[in-house]
mmCIF file of C-alpha atoms and ligand atoms in Angstrom:
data_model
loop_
_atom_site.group_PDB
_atom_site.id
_atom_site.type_symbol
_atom_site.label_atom_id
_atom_site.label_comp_id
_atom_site.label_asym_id
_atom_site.label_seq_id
_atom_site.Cartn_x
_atom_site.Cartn_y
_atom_site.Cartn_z
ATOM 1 C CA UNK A 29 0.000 0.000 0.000
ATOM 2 C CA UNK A 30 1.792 3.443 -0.947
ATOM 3 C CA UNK A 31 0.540 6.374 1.564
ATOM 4 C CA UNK A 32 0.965 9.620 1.160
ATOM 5 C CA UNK A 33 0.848 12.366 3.799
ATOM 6 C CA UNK A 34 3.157 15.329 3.388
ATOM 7 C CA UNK A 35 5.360 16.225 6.180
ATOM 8 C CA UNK A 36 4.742 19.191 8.242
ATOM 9 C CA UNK A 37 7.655 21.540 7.136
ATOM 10 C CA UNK A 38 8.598 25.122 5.614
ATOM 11 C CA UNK A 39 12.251 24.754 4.730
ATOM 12 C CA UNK A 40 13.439 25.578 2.292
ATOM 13 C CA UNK A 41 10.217 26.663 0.799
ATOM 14 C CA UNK A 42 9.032 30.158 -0.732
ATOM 15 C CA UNK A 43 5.652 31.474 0.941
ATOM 16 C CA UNK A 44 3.394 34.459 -0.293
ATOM 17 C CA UNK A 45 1.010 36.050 2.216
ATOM 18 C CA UNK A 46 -2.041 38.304 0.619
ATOM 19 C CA UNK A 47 -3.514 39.900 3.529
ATOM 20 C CA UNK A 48 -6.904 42.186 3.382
ATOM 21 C CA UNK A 49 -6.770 45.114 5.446
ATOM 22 C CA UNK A 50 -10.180 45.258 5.863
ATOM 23 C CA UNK A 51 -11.248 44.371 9.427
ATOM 24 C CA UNK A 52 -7.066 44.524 10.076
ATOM 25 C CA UNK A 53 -8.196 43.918 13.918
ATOM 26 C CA UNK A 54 -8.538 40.752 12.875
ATOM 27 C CA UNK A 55 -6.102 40.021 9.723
ATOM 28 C CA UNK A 56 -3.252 41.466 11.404
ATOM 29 C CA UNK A 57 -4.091 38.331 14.206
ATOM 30 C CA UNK A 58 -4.151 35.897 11.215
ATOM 31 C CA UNK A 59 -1.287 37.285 9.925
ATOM 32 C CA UNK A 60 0.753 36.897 13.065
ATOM 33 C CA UNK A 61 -0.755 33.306 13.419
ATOM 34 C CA UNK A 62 0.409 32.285 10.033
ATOM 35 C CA UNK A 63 4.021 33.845 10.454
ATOM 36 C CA UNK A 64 4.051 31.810 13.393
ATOM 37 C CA UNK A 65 2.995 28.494 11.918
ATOM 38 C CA UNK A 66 5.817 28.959 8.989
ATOM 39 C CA UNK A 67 8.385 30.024 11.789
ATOM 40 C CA UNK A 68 7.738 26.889 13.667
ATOM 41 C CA UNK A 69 8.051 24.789 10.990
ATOM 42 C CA UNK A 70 11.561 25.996 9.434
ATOM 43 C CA UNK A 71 10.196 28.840 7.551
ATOM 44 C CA UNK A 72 12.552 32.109 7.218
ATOM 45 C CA UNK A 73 12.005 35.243 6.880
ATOM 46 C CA UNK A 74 13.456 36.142 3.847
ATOM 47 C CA UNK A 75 11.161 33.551 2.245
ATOM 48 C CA UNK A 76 8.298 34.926 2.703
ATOM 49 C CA UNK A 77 6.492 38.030 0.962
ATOM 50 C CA UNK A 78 3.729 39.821 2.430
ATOM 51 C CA UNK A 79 1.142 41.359 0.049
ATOM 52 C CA UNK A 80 -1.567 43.704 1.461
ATOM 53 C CA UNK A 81 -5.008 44.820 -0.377
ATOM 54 C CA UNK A 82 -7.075 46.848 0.531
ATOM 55 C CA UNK A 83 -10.214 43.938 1.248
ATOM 56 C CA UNK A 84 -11.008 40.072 0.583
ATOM 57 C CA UNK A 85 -12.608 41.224 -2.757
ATOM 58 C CA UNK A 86 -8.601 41.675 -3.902
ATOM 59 C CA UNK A 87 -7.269 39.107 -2.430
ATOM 60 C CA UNK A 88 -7.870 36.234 -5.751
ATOM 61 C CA UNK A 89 -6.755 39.610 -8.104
ATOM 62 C CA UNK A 90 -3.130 39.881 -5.901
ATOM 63 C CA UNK A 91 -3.115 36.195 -5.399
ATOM 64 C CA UNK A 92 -3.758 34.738 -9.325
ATOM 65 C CA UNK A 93 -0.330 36.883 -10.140
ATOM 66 C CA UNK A 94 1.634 35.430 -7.433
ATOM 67 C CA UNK A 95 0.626 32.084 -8.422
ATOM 68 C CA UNK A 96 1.497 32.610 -12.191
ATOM 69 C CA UNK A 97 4.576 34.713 -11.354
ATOM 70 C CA UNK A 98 6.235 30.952 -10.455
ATOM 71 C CA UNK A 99 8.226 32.899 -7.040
ATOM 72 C CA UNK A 100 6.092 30.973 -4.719
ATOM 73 C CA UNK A 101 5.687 27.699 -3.925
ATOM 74 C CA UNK A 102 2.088 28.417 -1.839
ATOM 75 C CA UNK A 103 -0.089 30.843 -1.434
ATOM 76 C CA UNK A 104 -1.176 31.992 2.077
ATOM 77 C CA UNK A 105 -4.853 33.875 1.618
ATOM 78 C CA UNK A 106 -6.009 36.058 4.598
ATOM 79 C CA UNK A 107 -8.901 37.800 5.228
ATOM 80 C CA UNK A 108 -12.326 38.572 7.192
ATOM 81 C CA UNK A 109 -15.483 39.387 5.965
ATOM 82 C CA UNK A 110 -17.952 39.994 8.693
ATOM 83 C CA UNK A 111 -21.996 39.814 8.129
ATOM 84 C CA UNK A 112 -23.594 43.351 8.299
ATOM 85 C CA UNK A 113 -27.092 43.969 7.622
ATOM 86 C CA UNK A 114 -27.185 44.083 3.286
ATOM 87 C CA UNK A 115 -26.507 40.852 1.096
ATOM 88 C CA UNK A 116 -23.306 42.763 0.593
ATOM 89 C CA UNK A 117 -21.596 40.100 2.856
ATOM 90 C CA UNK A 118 -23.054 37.108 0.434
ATOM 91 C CA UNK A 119 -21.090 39.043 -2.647
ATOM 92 C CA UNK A 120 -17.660 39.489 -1.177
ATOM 93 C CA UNK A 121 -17.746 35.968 0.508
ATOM 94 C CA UNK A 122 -18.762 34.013 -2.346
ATOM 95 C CA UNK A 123 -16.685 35.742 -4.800
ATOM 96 C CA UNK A 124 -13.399 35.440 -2.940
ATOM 97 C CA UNK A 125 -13.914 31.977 -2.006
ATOM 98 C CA UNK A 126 -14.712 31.096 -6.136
ATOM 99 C CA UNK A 127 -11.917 33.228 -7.071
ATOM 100 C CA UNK A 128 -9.115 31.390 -4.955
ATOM 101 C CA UNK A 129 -10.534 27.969 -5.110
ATOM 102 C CA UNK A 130 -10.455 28.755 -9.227
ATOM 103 C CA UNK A 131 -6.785 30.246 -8.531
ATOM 104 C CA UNK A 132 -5.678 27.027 -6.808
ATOM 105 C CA UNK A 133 -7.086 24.650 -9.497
ATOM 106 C CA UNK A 134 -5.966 26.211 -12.556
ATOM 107 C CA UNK A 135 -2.448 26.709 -11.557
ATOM 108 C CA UNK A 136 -1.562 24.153 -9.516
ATOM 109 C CA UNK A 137 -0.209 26.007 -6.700
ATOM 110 C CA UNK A 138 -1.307 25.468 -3.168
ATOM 111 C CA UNK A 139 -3.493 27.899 -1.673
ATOM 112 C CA UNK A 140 -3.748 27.837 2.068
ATOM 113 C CA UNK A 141 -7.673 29.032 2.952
ATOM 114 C CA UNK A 142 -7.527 31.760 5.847
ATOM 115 C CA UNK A 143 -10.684 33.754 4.922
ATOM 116 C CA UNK A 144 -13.498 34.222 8.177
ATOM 117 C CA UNK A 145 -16.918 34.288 6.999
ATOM 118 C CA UNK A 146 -18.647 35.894 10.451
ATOM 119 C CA UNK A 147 -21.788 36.825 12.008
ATOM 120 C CA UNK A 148 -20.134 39.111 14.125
ATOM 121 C CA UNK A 149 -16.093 40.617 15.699
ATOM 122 C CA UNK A 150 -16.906 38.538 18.159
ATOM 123 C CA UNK A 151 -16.821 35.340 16.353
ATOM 124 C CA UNK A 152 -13.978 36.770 13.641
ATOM 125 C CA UNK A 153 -11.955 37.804 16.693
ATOM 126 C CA UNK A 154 -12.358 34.223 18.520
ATOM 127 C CA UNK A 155 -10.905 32.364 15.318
ATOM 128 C CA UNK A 156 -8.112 34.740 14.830
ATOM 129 C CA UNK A 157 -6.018 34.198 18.327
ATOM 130 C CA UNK A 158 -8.651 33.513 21.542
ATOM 131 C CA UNK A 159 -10.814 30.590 21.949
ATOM 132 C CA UNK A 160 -11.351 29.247 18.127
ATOM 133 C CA UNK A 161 -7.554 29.030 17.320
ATOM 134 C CA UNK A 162 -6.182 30.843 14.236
ATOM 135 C CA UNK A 163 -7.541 30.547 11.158
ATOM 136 C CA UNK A 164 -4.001 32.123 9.508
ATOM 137 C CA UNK A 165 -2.188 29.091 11.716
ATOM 138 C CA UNK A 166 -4.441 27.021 10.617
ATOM 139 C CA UNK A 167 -3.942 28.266 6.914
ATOM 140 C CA UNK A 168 -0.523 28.243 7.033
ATOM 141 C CA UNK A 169 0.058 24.765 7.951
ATOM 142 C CA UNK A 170 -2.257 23.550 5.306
ATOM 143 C CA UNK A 171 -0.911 25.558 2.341
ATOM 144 C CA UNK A 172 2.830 23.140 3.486
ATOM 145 C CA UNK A 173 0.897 20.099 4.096
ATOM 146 C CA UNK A 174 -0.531 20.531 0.524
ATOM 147 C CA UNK A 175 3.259 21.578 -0.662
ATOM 148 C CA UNK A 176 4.549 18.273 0.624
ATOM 149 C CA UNK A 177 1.984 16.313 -0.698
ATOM 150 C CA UNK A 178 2.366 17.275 -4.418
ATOM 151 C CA UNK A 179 5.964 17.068 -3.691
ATOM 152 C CA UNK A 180 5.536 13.148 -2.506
ATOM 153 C CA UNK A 181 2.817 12.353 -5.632
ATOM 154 C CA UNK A 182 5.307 13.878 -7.960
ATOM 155 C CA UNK A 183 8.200 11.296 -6.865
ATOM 156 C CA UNK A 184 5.443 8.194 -7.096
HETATM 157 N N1 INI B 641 -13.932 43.457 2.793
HETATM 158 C C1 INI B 641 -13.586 42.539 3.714
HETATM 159 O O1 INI B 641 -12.488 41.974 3.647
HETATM 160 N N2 INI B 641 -14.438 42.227 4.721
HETATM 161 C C2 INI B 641 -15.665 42.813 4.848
HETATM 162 O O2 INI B 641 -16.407 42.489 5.810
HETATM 163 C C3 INI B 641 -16.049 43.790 3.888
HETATM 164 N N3 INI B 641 -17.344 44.431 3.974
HETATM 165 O O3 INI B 641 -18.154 44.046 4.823
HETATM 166 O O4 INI B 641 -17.620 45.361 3.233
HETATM 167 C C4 INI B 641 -15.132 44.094 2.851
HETATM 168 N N4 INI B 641 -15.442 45.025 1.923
HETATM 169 C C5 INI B 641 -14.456 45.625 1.051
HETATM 170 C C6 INI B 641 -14.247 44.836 -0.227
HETATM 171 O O5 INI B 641 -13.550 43.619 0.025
HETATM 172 C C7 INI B 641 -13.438 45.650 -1.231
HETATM 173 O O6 INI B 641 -12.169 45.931 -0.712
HETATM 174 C C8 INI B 641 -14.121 46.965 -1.594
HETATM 175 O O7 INI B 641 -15.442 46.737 -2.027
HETATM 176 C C9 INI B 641 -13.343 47.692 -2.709
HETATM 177 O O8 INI B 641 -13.283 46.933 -3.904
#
């Protein structure tokens, strides 16, 4: 039987971050979570770039030209949309979940989920540090598990 699990590591791996200021209370917390996560796995800092935009409606737009720009090995998506009281949430929730799940399958590169869909801060703010874990941790680790997965399928 031939399993494959990829390993849980960062070295010597390039990681882009494309982080939506919007609701920055939060994104800044899933930032810092997924910096951790890539620190504590062998990450460096010098491998990693940082984009900022100015919401999750950008984020696909900044992230579709990393992943055809063939610098990174994964992609690292952050952001928090938070319910208010128009459909507008529906929009900008759908359209950057399409847009990075369409990113990941048409080029091939891994794309580490770290978007909040929310009722409320309350519930953003629990997933991005208190009670609920991180999300951008949580993000993190599965844009290298992916990375070491295509890496093991590729030597099969
Ligand atoms: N962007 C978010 O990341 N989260 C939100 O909750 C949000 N709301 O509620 O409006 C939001 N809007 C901005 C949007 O992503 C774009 O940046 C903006 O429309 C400009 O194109």
């Amino acid at each position: 039987m031939h399993v494959v699990q990829g390993q849980l590591s960062a070295e010597g791996r390039t990681f882009g971050i494309v982080v939506g200021r919007f609701n920055s209370i939060v994104t800044s917390q899933l930032f810092n979570g997924a910096i951790d996560c890539l620190m504590r796995h062998g990450g460096t800092d010098a491998a990693i770039t940082a984009v900022y935009v100015p919401g999750s409606f950008e984020i696909p737009q900044a992230a579709l030209q990393m992943a055809t720009s063939g610098r990174f090995d994964a992609l690292i998506c952050l952001g928090c949309v938070i319910r208010g009281d128009t459909p507008h949430f529906d929009y900008i929730a759908a359209e950057v979940t399409r847009g990075l799940g369409h990113i990941a399958l048409q080029t091939g590169v891994p794309v580490g989920f770290g978007i909040l869909t929310t009722d409320n801060l309350e519930q953003a703010l629990e997933r991005a540090g208190a009670k609920a874990g991180n999300k951008g941790w949580d993000a993190a680790l599965s844009a290298m598990e992916l990375l070491q997965v295509q890496s093991q399928l590729k030597k099969q």
